[in-house]
Short mmCIF file of C-alpha atoms in Angstrom, two decimals:
data_model
loop_
_atom_site.label_atom_id
_atom_site.label_comp_id
_atom_site.label_asym_id
_atom_site.label_seq_id
_atom_site.Cartn_x
_atom_site.Cartn_y
_atom_site.Cartn_z
CA MET N 1 47.75 16.81 9.74
CA GLU N 2 44.89 18.24 11.76
CA LEU N 3 42.23 20.17 9.90
CA SER N 4 41.35 23.66 11.11
CA GLU N 5 38.08 24.14 13.00
CA ALA N 6 36.75 26.29 10.15
CA THR N 7 37.45 23.49 7.65
CA LYS N 8 35.74 20.90 9.88
CA LYS N 9 32.70 23.16 10.11
CA LEU N 10 32.65 23.61 6.32
CA ILE N 11 32.82 19.83 5.79
CA SER N 12 29.86 19.26 8.11
CA GLN N 13 27.83 21.99 6.36
CA TYR N 14 28.48 20.45 2.94
CA ALA N 15 27.66 16.97 4.26
CA LEU N 16 24.36 18.27 5.64
CA ALA N 17 23.55 19.99 2.33
CA LYS N 18 24.27 16.78 0.43
CA LYS N 19 22.02 14.81 2.77
CA ARG N 20 19.19 17.30 2.22
CA ASP N 21 19.61 17.09 -1.55
CA ALA N 22 19.28 13.30 -1.43
CA GLN N 23 16.02 13.43 0.53
CA ASN N 24 12.73 13.36 -1.34
CA PRO N 25 10.31 16.17 -0.42
CA ASP N 26 7.93 15.13 2.38
CA SER N 27 5.10 17.35 1.13
CA PRO N 28 3.40 17.77 -2.28
CA THR N 29 5.45 19.57 -4.92
CA ILE N 30 4.52 22.08 -7.62
CA HIS N 31 3.93 20.67 -11.09
CA VAL N 32 3.51 22.60 -14.33
CA ASP N 33 2.52 21.23 -17.72
CA GLU N 34 5.51 20.01 -19.74
CA VAL N 35 4.33 21.56 -23.02
CA ALA N 36 3.76 24.94 -21.38
CA LEU N 37 7.19 24.59 -19.77
CA ARG N 38 8.92 24.03 -23.12
CA VAL N 39 7.14 26.99 -24.74
CA ALA N 40 7.95 29.34 -21.85
CA ALA N 41 11.55 28.09 -21.59
CA PHE N 42 12.08 28.89 -25.30
CA TYR N 43 10.93 32.48 -24.70
CA GLU N 44 13.20 32.77 -21.65
CA GLN N 45 16.16 31.76 -23.84
CA ILE N 46 15.40 34.75 -26.06
CA ARG N 47 15.18 36.96 -22.98
CA THR N 48 18.58 35.64 -21.93
CA ILE N 49 20.05 37.37 -24.98
CA VAL N 50 18.11 40.59 -24.39
CA ASP N 51 18.92 40.78 -20.65
CA TRP N 52 22.31 39.04 -20.74
CA LYS N 53 24.15 38.93 -17.42
CA GLU N 54 26.57 36.40 -16.02
CA GLU N 55 24.94 32.96 -15.92
CA HIS N 56 24.55 32.78 -12.15
CA LEU N 57 22.62 36.09 -12.15
CA MET N 58 20.12 35.22 -14.88
CA ARG N 59 17.58 33.49 -12.63
CA ARG N 60 17.39 36.42 -10.24
CA ALA N 61 17.15 38.81 -13.20
CA ALA N 62 14.06 36.87 -14.33
CA ILE N 63 12.55 37.04 -10.82
CA ILE N 64 13.19 40.80 -10.69
CA ARG N 65 11.62 41.33 -14.12
CA LYS N 66 8.48 39.35 -13.30
CA LEU N 67 8.24 40.82 -9.80
CA LYS N 68 8.44 44.41 -11.09
CA ARG N 69 5.59 43.70 -13.49
CA ARG N 70 3.43 42.42 -10.64
CA PHE N 71 4.36 45.25 -8.28
CA PHE N 72 3.40 47.72 -11.01
CA ASP N 73 -0.03 46.08 -11.27
CA LEU N 74 -0.38 46.13 -7.48
CA GLU N 75 0.60 49.79 -7.33
CA MET N 76 -2.04 50.64 -9.93
CA ASN N 77 -4.62 48.97 -7.64
CA ASN N 78 -3.21 50.64 -4.50
CA TYR N 79 -1.84 47.25 -3.27
CA SER N 80 -5.38 46.01 -2.65
CA SER N 81 -5.16 42.66 -4.46
CA ALA N 82 -1.88 40.99 -3.45
CA ASP N 83 -3.43 37.56 -2.81
CA GLY N 84 -2.41 35.00 -5.41
CA VAL N 85 0.59 36.97 -6.65
CA ALA N 86 3.05 34.43 -5.26
CA GLU N 87 1.39 31.44 -6.91
CA SER N 88 1.35 33.00 -10.38
CA LEU N 89 4.96 34.17 -9.92
CA VAL N 90 6.30 30.79 -8.82
CA LEU N 91 4.43 28.92 -11.56
CA GLU N 92 5.73 31.33 -14.20
CA LEU N 93 9.31 30.90 -12.94
CA ILE N 94 9.04 27.10 -13.07
CA ARG N 95 7.52 27.24 -16.57
CA GLY N 96 10.43 29.42 -17.66
CA GLY N 97 12.90 26.77 -16.52
CA HIS N 98 14.37 28.91 -13.74
CA PHE N 99 13.41 26.34 -11.10
CA PRO N 100 12.96 22.56 -11.54
CA ASN N 101 9.54 21.05 -12.10
CA ASP N 102 8.16 18.73 -9.37
CA LYS N 103 10.89 19.73 -6.89
CA ILE N 104 9.60 22.81 -5.03
CA GLU N 105 7.17 22.09 -2.20
CA GLU N 106 3.72 23.66 -2.47
CA PHE N 107 3.96 25.26 0.98
CA LYS N 108 6.71 27.53 -0.34
CA ILE N 109 4.08 29.47 -2.27
CA ASN N 110 2.76 30.71 1.08
CA SER N 111 6.31 31.59 2.13
CA VAL N 112 6.78 33.64 -1.06
CA GLN N 113 3.41 35.33 -0.52
CA ASN N 114 4.47 36.32 3.00
CA ILE N 115 7.68 37.81 1.59
CA ILE N 116 5.75 39.84 -0.99
CA ASN N 117 3.31 41.02 1.69
CA LYS N 118 6.26 42.11 3.84
CA TYR N 119 7.75 44.29 1.11
CA ILE N 120 4.34 45.76 0.26
CA PHE N 121 3.98 46.65 3.94
CA ILE N 122 7.42 48.31 3.91
CA LEU N 123 6.58 50.32 0.79
CA LYS N 124 3.25 51.49 2.23
CA ASN N 125 4.71 52.41 5.63
CA ASN N 126 7.93 54.04 4.45
CA PRO N 127 7.67 57.67 5.69
CA GLU N 128 10.31 58.91 3.23
CA ASN N 129 8.37 58.12 0.07
CA LYS N 130 10.72 60.10 -2.18
CA GLN N 131 9.85 61.15 -5.69
CA GLY N 132 12.09 61.57 -8.72
CA LYS N 133 15.32 59.73 -9.46
CA ALA N 134 16.16 58.82 -5.83
CA GLY N 135 12.66 57.47 -5.24
CA LEU N 136 12.81 55.31 -8.38
CA GLN N 137 16.26 53.95 -7.47
CA PHE N 138 15.05 53.09 -3.96
CA TYR N 139 11.91 51.40 -5.34
CA ASN N 140 13.94 49.28 -7.78
CA TRP N 141 16.44 48.38 -5.05
CA LEU N 142 13.71 47.20 -2.67
CA ILE N 143 12.11 44.99 -5.33
CA GLU N 144 15.53 43.55 -6.18
CA VAL N 145 16.11 42.73 -2.50
CA CYS N 146 12.65 41.14 -2.41
CA ALA N 147 13.65 39.00 -5.42
CA CYS N 148 16.79 37.87 -3.57
CA GLU N 149 14.72 36.72 -0.59
CA ILE N 150 12.30 34.88 -2.88
CA GLU N 151 15.17 33.12 -4.67
CA GLU N 152 16.71 32.10 -1.35
CA THR N 153 13.35 30.69 -0.20
CA LEU N 154 12.79 28.65 -3.37
CA ALA N 155 16.42 27.51 -3.78
CA PRO N 156 18.52 28.04 -0.63
CA ALA N 157 22.19 28.58 -1.50
CA VAL N 158 23.45 26.55 1.47
CA ARG N 159 26.86 25.61 0.04
CA GLU N 160 27.56 29.07 -1.35
CA MET N 161 26.76 30.76 1.96
CA ALA N 162 28.87 28.22 3.88
CA LEU N 163 31.83 28.90 1.57
CA ILE N 164 31.37 32.67 1.90
CA ASP N 165 31.40 32.35 5.71
CA TYR N 166 34.50 30.13 5.47
CA MET N 167 36.46 32.66 3.44
CA PHE N 168 35.07 35.61 5.41
CA SER N 169 36.24 34.16 8.74
CA ALA N 170 39.71 33.59 7.26
CA MET N 171 40.02 37.02 5.65
CA LYS N 172 39.00 38.77 8.87
CA GLU N 173 42.18 37.37 10.41
CA LYS N 174 44.43 37.93 7.39
CA ILE N 175 43.55 41.44 6.17
CA ARG N 176 45.18 44.35 7.98
CA VAL N 177 44.19 47.94 7.23
CA SER N 178 46.74 50.74 7.54
CA ASP N 179 46.00 53.27 10.30
CA LYS N 180 46.44 56.04 7.73
CA ILE N 181 43.29 54.86 5.94
CA TYR N 182 41.30 55.12 9.16
CA GLU N 183 42.85 58.51 9.96
CA SER N 184 42.02 59.83 6.49
CA GLY N 185 38.32 59.11 7.03
CA LEU N 186 38.06 56.88 3.95
CA LEU N 187 36.93 53.99 6.14
CA LYS N 188 35.65 53.75 9.69
CA LYS N 189 37.24 50.98 11.73
CA ASP N 190 33.82 49.58 12.68
CA PHE N 191 32.99 48.98 9.01
CA THR N 192 36.15 47.03 8.09
CA TYR N 193 34.41 43.66 8.39
CA VAL N 194 31.57 44.92 6.19
CA GLN N 195 34.06 45.75 3.42
CA ILE N 196 35.74 42.35 3.80
CA TYR N 197 32.36 40.61 3.56
CA ILE N 198 31.40 42.56 0.42
CA ALA N 199 34.76 41.76 -1.18
CA VAL N 200 34.42 38.04 -0.37
CA CYS N 201 30.93 37.90 -1.93
CA GLN N 202 32.13 39.65 -5.07
CA ALA N 203 35.35 37.64 -5.42
CA LEU N 204 33.98 34.15 -4.72
CA PHE N 205 30.69 34.19 -6.61
CA LYS N 206 30.65 37.55 -8.43
CA LEU N 207 27.49 38.48 -6.53
CA ASP N 208 25.85 41.72 -7.63
CA LYS N 209 24.68 44.70 -5.58
CA SER N 210 21.17 43.45 -4.90
CA ILE N 211 22.14 40.11 -3.31
CA ILE N 212 24.97 41.72 -1.32
CA SER N 213 22.49 44.35 -0.10
CA TYR N 214 20.18 41.55 1.03
CA HIS N 215 22.99 39.83 2.92
CA LEU N 216 24.07 43.11 4.54
CA ILE N 217 20.50 43.72 5.73
CA LYS N 218 20.41 40.23 7.28
CA TYR N 219 23.85 40.87 8.81
CA ARG N 220 22.57 44.02 10.52
CA TYR N 221 19.07 42.66 11.23
CA PRO N 222 19.42 38.90 11.91
CA GLU N 223 15.64 38.54 12.34
CA TRP N 224 14.90 40.14 8.95
CA ASP N 225 13.46 37.01 7.34
CA LYS N 226 11.72 35.78 10.51
CA GLY N 227 10.79 39.02 12.25
CA GLY N 228 7.29 39.84 13.42
CA GLN N 229 5.11 42.77 12.44
CA GLN N 230 6.71 45.08 15.02
CA LEU N 231 10.24 44.56 13.66
CA ILE N 232 9.09 45.03 10.06
CA LEU N 233 7.31 48.24 11.09
CA GLU N 234 10.51 49.53 12.73
CA ILE N 235 12.53 48.67 9.63
CA SER N 236 9.98 50.28 7.30
CA GLN N 237 10.42 53.55 9.21
CA LYS N 238 14.12 53.65 8.36
CA ILE N 239 14.31 51.57 5.18
CA PHE N 240 15.32 54.58 3.07
CA LYS N 241 18.30 55.22 5.36
CA ILE N 242 19.16 51.49 5.26
CA TRP N 243 19.27 51.74 1.46
CA GLN N 244 21.48 54.84 1.58
CA LYS N 245 23.86 53.18 4.05
CA THR N 246 24.07 50.04 1.92
CA GLU N 247 24.85 52.11 -1.18
CA GLU N 248 27.60 53.92 0.75
CA ASP N 249 29.13 50.61 1.81
CA LEU N 250 29.13 49.32 -1.76
CA ALA N 251 30.67 52.53 -3.11
CA ASN N 252 33.38 52.93 -0.46
CA PRO N 253 36.57 54.51 -1.91
CA VAL N 254 38.77 51.66 -0.63
CA ALA N 255 36.39 48.82 -1.61
CA ASN N 256 38.54 47.89 -4.62
CA LYS N 257 41.56 47.30 -2.38
CA PHE N 258 39.64 44.71 -0.36
CA TYR N 259 38.29 43.15 -3.57
CA ASN N 260 41.72 42.86 -5.21
CA ILE N 261 43.07 40.90 -2.24
CA CYS N 262 40.04 38.59 -2.03
CA GLU N 263 40.04 38.09 -5.81
CA LYS N 264 43.69 37.01 -5.77
CA TYR N 265 43.26 34.51 -2.92
CA ASP N 266 39.79 33.11 -3.66
CA THR N 267 41.00 30.11 -5.71
CA PRO N 268 41.77 27.82 -2.72
CA TYR N 269 38.29 28.42 -1.32
CA LEU N 270 36.62 27.70 -4.67
CA LEU N 271 38.56 24.44 -4.96
CA MET N 272 37.71 23.43 -1.38
CA GLY N 273 34.05 23.94 -2.29
CA ASP N 274 34.47 21.80 -5.43
CA ILE N 275 36.23 19.04 -3.47
CA LEU N 276 33.51 18.89 -0.83
CA SER N 277 30.69 19.07 -3.41
CA ALA N 278 32.08 15.97 -5.14
CA SER N 279 32.90 14.15 -1.90
CA ASN N 280 31.13 11.44 0.12
CA GLY N 281 30.21 13.75 2.96
CA ALA N 282 31.74 13.48 6.44
CA GLU N 283 34.24 10.77 5.37
CA THR N 284 36.11 13.39 3.37
CA GLY N 285 37.38 14.94 6.59
CA LYS N 286 39.37 11.81 7.39
CA GLN N 287 40.68 11.52 3.84
CA ILE N 288 41.91 15.08 3.37
CA SER N 289 43.66 15.09 6.74
CA GLU N 290 46.39 13.36 4.72
CA PRO N 291 48.22 16.08 2.71
CA SER N 292 48.98 13.70 -0.17
CA VAL N 293 45.28 12.85 -0.55
CA LEU N 294 44.30 16.51 -0.38
CA GLU N 295 46.91 17.35 -3.02
CA ASN N 296 45.38 14.82 -5.43
CA TYR N 297 41.91 16.21 -4.76
CA ILE N 298 43.17 19.74 -5.42
CA LYS N 299 44.74 18.74 -8.74
CA GLU N 300 41.56 16.97 -9.83
CA ALA N 301 39.31 19.89 -8.84
CA TYR N 302 41.69 22.37 -10.50
CA SER N 303 41.64 20.41 -13.75
CA LYS N 304 37.84 20.14 -13.79
CA ARG N 305 37.34 23.82 -13.03
CA MET N 306 39.85 24.77 -15.72
CA SER N 307 37.93 22.78 -18.35
CA THR N 308 34.54 24.20 -17.31
CA LEU N 309 36.06 27.68 -17.19
CA LYS N 310 36.96 27.44 -20.89
CA ALA N 311 33.36 26.57 -21.77
CA ARG N 312 31.97 29.37 -19.58
CA ILE N 313 34.32 31.95 -21.10
CA SER N 314 33.40 30.94 -24.66
CA ARG N 315 29.70 31.00 -23.80
CA ALA N 316 29.99 34.40 -22.10
CA ALA N 317 31.85 35.83 -25.10
CA VAL N 318 29.20 34.60 -27.57
CA TYR N 319 26.19 35.65 -25.48
CA SER N 320 27.60 39.07 -24.56
CA THR N 321 28.41 39.80 -28.22
CA ILE N 322 24.94 38.75 -29.39
CA SER N 323 23.33 40.68 -26.53
CA ILE N 324 25.26 43.86 -27.36
CA PHE N 325 24.32 43.53 -31.01
CA ALA N 326 20.65 42.76 -30.31
CA THR N 327 20.02 45.39 -27.62
CA LYS N 328 22.33 48.22 -28.59
CA VAL N 329 23.72 48.08 -32.09
CA LEU N 330 20.51 46.94 -33.76
CA SER N 331 18.71 50.03 -32.52
CA LEU N 332 21.65 52.22 -33.56
CA VAL N 333 21.75 50.67 -37.04
CA LEU N 334 18.01 51.31 -37.40
CA LEU N 335 18.67 54.90 -36.32
CA GLU N 336 21.42 55.09 -38.94
CA ALA N 337 19.01 53.86 -41.62
CA ILE N 338 16.46 56.50 -40.63
CA ILE N 339 19.08 59.28 -40.70
CA GLU N 340 20.37 58.14 -44.09
CA GLU N 341 16.79 58.14 -45.40
CA VAL N 342 16.17 61.66 -44.08
CA ILE N 343 19.32 63.13 -45.62
CA GLY N 344 18.75 61.23 -48.84
CA SER N 345 21.83 59.00 -48.73
CA LYS N 346 21.99 55.33 -49.57
CA LEU N 347 22.91 52.78 -46.95
CA ASN N 348 26.46 51.52 -47.36
CA ALA N 349 26.40 47.70 -47.43
CA LEU N 350 30.09 47.56 -46.52
CA ALA N 351 29.51 49.87 -43.56
CA LEU N 352 26.57 47.79 -42.32
CA SER N 353 28.66 44.62 -42.54
CA ALA N 354 31.48 46.33 -40.67
CA ASP N 355 29.06 47.36 -37.91
CA VAL N 356 28.76 43.66 -37.10
CA LEU N 357 31.98 42.02 -38.28
CA ILE N 358 34.64 44.36 -36.84
CA PRO N 359 33.49 44.29 -33.19
CA THR N 360 32.69 40.55 -33.38
CA ALA N 361 36.20 39.88 -34.68
CA LEU N 362 37.57 42.03 -31.85
CA MET N 363 35.80 39.86 -29.26
CA PHE N 364 37.14 36.72 -30.95
CA VAL N 365 40.70 38.11 -30.85
CA MET N 366 40.37 39.14 -27.18
CA VAL N 367 39.15 35.67 -26.16
CA SER N 368 41.86 34.01 -28.27
CA LEU N 369 44.57 36.04 -26.53
CA ILE N 370 43.49 34.99 -23.02
CA LYS N 371 46.48 33.35 -21.36
CA ARG N 372 46.21 30.08 -19.49
CA PRO N 373 47.86 29.97 -16.07
CA SER N 374 51.37 28.53 -16.17
CA ARG N 375 52.35 25.21 -14.54
CA LYS N 376 53.78 27.20 -11.67
CA ASN N 377 50.26 28.34 -10.78
CA ILE N 378 49.02 24.89 -9.71
CA ASN N 379 51.88 24.59 -7.22
CA ILE N 380 50.95 27.94 -5.67
CA VAL N 381 47.30 26.85 -5.53
CA ILE N 382 48.18 23.58 -3.75
CA ILE N 383 50.27 25.38 -1.13
CA GLU N 384 47.62 28.06 -0.50
CA THR N 385 44.81 25.49 -0.27
CA MET N 386 46.72 23.49 2.32
CA LYS N 387 47.29 26.68 4.30
CA ILE N 388 43.56 27.24 4.70
CA ALA N 389 42.71 23.55 5.25
CA TYR N 390 45.04 22.75 8.14
CA LYS N 391 45.70 24.23 11.55
CA LYS N 392 48.74 26.46 11.82
CA GLU N 393 50.23 28.68 14.48
CA THR N 394 50.86 31.72 12.30
CA GLY N 395 48.99 32.87 9.23
CA ASP N 396 49.58 35.16 6.28
CA THR N 397 48.59 38.81 6.45
CA TYR N 398 47.57 41.06 3.57
CA GLU N 399 47.94 44.76 4.24
CA ILE N 400 45.77 47.47 2.72
CA LYS N 401 47.81 50.64 2.48
CA MET N 402 47.03 54.25 1.75
CA ARG N 403 47.78 55.24 -1.82
CA LYS N 404 50.34 58.00 -2.14
CA LYS N 405 48.73 61.30 -3.02
CA ARG N 406 49.58 62.80 -6.37
CA GLY N 407 50.41 66.46 -6.62
CA ALA N 408 48.40 68.86 -8.77
CA THR N 409 51.15 68.94 -11.41
CA MET N 410 51.29 65.15 -11.72
CA LYS N 411 47.48 64.91 -11.90
CA THR N 412 47.46 67.46 -14.72
CA ILE N 413 50.19 65.63 -16.65
CA LEU N 414 48.43 62.26 -16.30
CA SER N 415 45.10 63.77 -17.36
CA LEU N 416 46.71 65.32 -20.45
CA ILE N 417 48.31 61.96 -21.36
CA TYR N 418 44.91 60.27 -21.00
CA VAL N 419 43.23 62.88 -23.22
CA PHE N 420 46.04 62.59 -25.78
CA SER N 421 45.79 58.78 -25.89
CA ALA N 422 42.00 59.05 -26.28
CA PHE N 423 42.48 61.50 -29.16
CA ILE N 424 44.96 59.14 -30.85
CA THR N 425 42.73 56.06 -30.38
CA PHE N 426 39.46 57.59 -31.55
CA GLY N 427 41.18 59.60 -34.26
CA THR N 428 42.91 56.54 -35.72
CA ILE N 429 39.67 54.54 -35.88
CA PHE N 430 37.87 57.51 -37.41
CA LEU N 431 40.51 58.06 -40.11
CA ILE N 432 40.69 54.35 -41.05
CA LEU N 433 36.92 54.03 -41.44
CA LYS N 434 36.66 57.39 -43.19
CA GLY N 435 39.37 56.28 -45.62
CA LEU N 436 37.29 53.19 -46.42
CA GLY N 437 34.40 55.43 -47.39
CA PHE N 438 32.20 54.85 -44.34
CA PRO N 439 29.58 57.55 -43.59
CA ILE N 440 29.84 59.52 -40.33
CA THR N 441 26.83 57.75 -38.78
CA SER N 442 28.36 54.33 -39.42
CA ILE N 443 31.73 55.44 -38.01
CA LEU N 444 30.08 56.61 -34.79
CA ILE N 445 28.16 53.32 -34.46
CA ASP N 446 31.33 51.30 -35.04
CA ILE N 447 33.21 53.29 -32.38
CA ILE N 448 30.37 52.71 -29.89
CA PHE N 449 30.17 49.00 -30.68
CA ILE N 450 33.96 48.57 -30.46
CA ALA N 451 33.94 50.34 -27.08
CA LEU N 452 31.13 48.09 -25.80
CA ILE N 453 32.85 44.94 -27.03
CA LEU N 454 36.16 46.05 -25.51
CA PHE N 455 34.47 46.59 -22.15
CA ALA N 456 32.62 43.24 -22.31
CA GLY N 457 35.74 41.45 -23.56
CA THR N 458 37.81 42.85 -20.69
CA ALA N 459 35.23 41.53 -18.22
CA VAL N 460 35.38 38.10 -19.88
CA SER N 461 39.20 38.17 -19.78
CA LYS N 462 39.18 39.01 -16.07
CA ARG N 463 36.78 36.15 -15.41
CA ALA N 464 39.24 33.86 -17.18
CA GLN N 465 41.78 34.63 -14.43
CA GLU N 466 39.54 32.91 -11.85
CA LEU N 467 42.19 30.29 -11.03
CA THR N 468 45.29 32.46 -11.45
CA MET N 469 47.27 33.12 -8.26
CA GLU N 470 50.70 33.81 -9.71
CA ASP N 471 51.69 37.45 -10.12
CA GLU N 472 51.02 38.63 -13.65
CA LYS N 473 53.99 40.11 -15.47
CA GLU N 474 53.06 42.93 -17.80
CA GLY N 475 55.29 43.56 -20.79
CA PHE N 476 55.82 46.64 -22.93
CA PHE N 477 53.03 45.67 -25.36
CA SER N 478 50.56 45.30 -22.48
CA PHE N 479 51.55 48.73 -21.15
CA VAL N 480 51.10 50.42 -24.54
CA SER N 481 47.76 48.72 -25.19
CA ASP N 482 46.50 49.85 -21.77
CA VAL N 483 47.46 53.44 -22.52
CA PHE N 484 45.56 53.55 -25.80
CA PHE N 485 42.67 51.18 -25.04
CA LEU N 486 41.71 52.53 -21.60
CA PRO N 487 39.81 55.53 -23.04
CA MET N 488 37.86 53.20 -25.34
CA HIS N 489 37.21 50.85 -22.40
CA GLY N 490 36.00 53.81 -20.32
CA LEU N 491 33.58 54.84 -23.06
CA GLY N 492 32.25 51.27 -23.27
CA GLN N 493 31.71 51.12 -19.51
CA TRP N 494 29.91 54.48 -19.50
CA ILE N 495 27.62 53.53 -22.42
CA SER N 496 26.91 50.09 -20.93
CA ASN N 497 25.90 51.57 -17.56
CA LYS N 498 23.71 54.20 -19.21
CA TRP N 499 22.09 51.66 -21.54
CA LYS N 500 20.90 49.58 -18.60
CA ARG N 501 18.49 52.41 -17.82
CA TYR N 502 17.38 52.98 -21.40
CA ASN N 503 17.37 49.51 -22.95
CA ALA N 504 14.68 50.06 -25.57
CA LEU N 505 14.48 46.40 -26.62
CA ALA N 506 14.10 45.20 -23.02
CA ALA N 507 11.41 47.84 -22.44
CA PHE N 508 9.62 46.65 -25.59
CA PHE N 509 9.69 43.02 -24.40
CA ASN N 510 8.53 43.99 -20.89
CA ALA N 511 5.67 46.20 -22.05
CA LEU N 512 4.32 44.42 -25.13
CA ILE N 513 5.41 40.78 -25.01
CA ASP N 514 6.03 39.58 -21.44
CA MET N 515 2.52 39.87 -20.06
CA PRO N 516 0.61 38.64 -23.16
CA PHE N 517 3.04 35.76 -23.58
CA SER N 518 2.68 34.76 -19.92
CA ALA N 519 -1.09 34.79 -20.32
CA PHE N 520 -0.76 32.70 -23.50
CA VAL N 521 1.43 30.09 -21.76
CA GLU N 522 -0.98 29.96 -18.83
CA PHE N 523 -3.83 29.42 -21.30
CA ILE N 524 -1.91 26.53 -22.92
CA GLU N 525 -1.48 24.90 -19.52
CA LYS N 526 -5.15 25.29 -18.58
CA TRP N 527 -6.24 24.01 -21.99
CA ARG N 528 -4.00 20.96 -21.60
CA TYR N 529 -5.51 20.23 -18.19
CA PHE N 530 -9.00 20.66 -19.67
CA ILE N 531 -8.22 18.13 -22.45
CA LYS N 532 -6.87 15.65 -19.88
CA GLU N 533 -10.02 15.96 -17.77
CA ARG N 534 -12.24 15.38 -20.79
CA LYS N 535 -10.22 12.30 -21.78
CA GLU N 536 -10.57 10.90 -18.27
CA GLU N 537 -14.35 11.42 -18.39
CA MET N 538 -14.55 9.50 -21.67
CA ARG N 539 -13.17 6.31 -20.11
#
């Protein structure tokens, strides 16, 4: 069978990426001392627990953290000493193990410095230099976008972007939006493709807001990363409005509808990416033009991804539990100890143990109950993958429809049911712990921790459905658990979002440990070089 033009293009892009990977750098590369690297990498592992995000977001989180520290220093000096910022940043990132040693060309330091200078210029020339909450959010957003551009410069995501374009071009043809949605004003017709693109990025690689914002800026301003001073000046004049527009796109009321479709049908695209990553380049095109060969490749890629998925889910469950305990519950337990000391009560050893054991056991149970896709799923995956790989006259369409409006009476009834289920859930937990003799402070901490674990566990469970394409059948038990656990899940989501802004442990690390430790590691490296020089002189 003949491959589609989009598939042929994807194969050539992957072949080119593989060829680039095999080439040795033509110019000198950046080297950091191995001892300093090991020391810094150990610290970054600790920070992984404190700042836990999904694995593919951790590197950018480190760039953002280190970049914010440097921008703060620059701001204190009125942006007068930006020279050399890029070199110290790149070296620190390599020492921390976020980028490979002896692989990044030295000239990229200048590229990173130019990026930093560009964003400093935008900050200084932004006419709407807002104060307060909006100004802080805009400032953080701009630095996060800067971090995305730096990451792309140091480690271009060629395959990921090719796969996103592949799925995006397909979904543009497949997704149909009901006219009623346009008529309601929920979505303007001109912005349909933007919503499809956002959904594809989120479904395929679980990209976060900052990287999607960066891609949207490049989509609207193709010369963003290559533009001259005049273009950057024009953008700086309206950068605040660009931020507001990007936030509106990401928070669109119908965004979830686009995401749900892309999430359901992303498996074939992921497997095509896996097949091409493991292939011998351009020769794969000839091989997979035979459906039987492609079917074998799909089965092999499916099996490998399923096995790695298990490991990723287990790792995510462990790290998220430790992170929640370290960053949230530890501070709450300390608060509990202080309160108990003030009121003259003794700490309950059983209650303290329960603060840790109950939520941890809950995460273990949630991960244990994750269902594997049935055998029927692989057959669906094979069919859907072949649909996107080969040319065909007619394609599938996925319609996004307007949700039926609920009347005031129905809304009131549903709200009352939600409140009632919340009362039952929280009340039951309270009575059980109270009956076991737990103090009020410990009960509140346990409820908060259970809510956080339930929210994190639900996210892990959803990630486990990465390869599932068959329609999920929900039974009576699933329905009942949703009714009573949704309020707890909602509380966990709310606390988690709020805690991101007020993470005391992360603030402690940033303010009192990050900078001194970075200086210490840099000293180790310089001392090692000094020792080497002295040894060479002694010969």
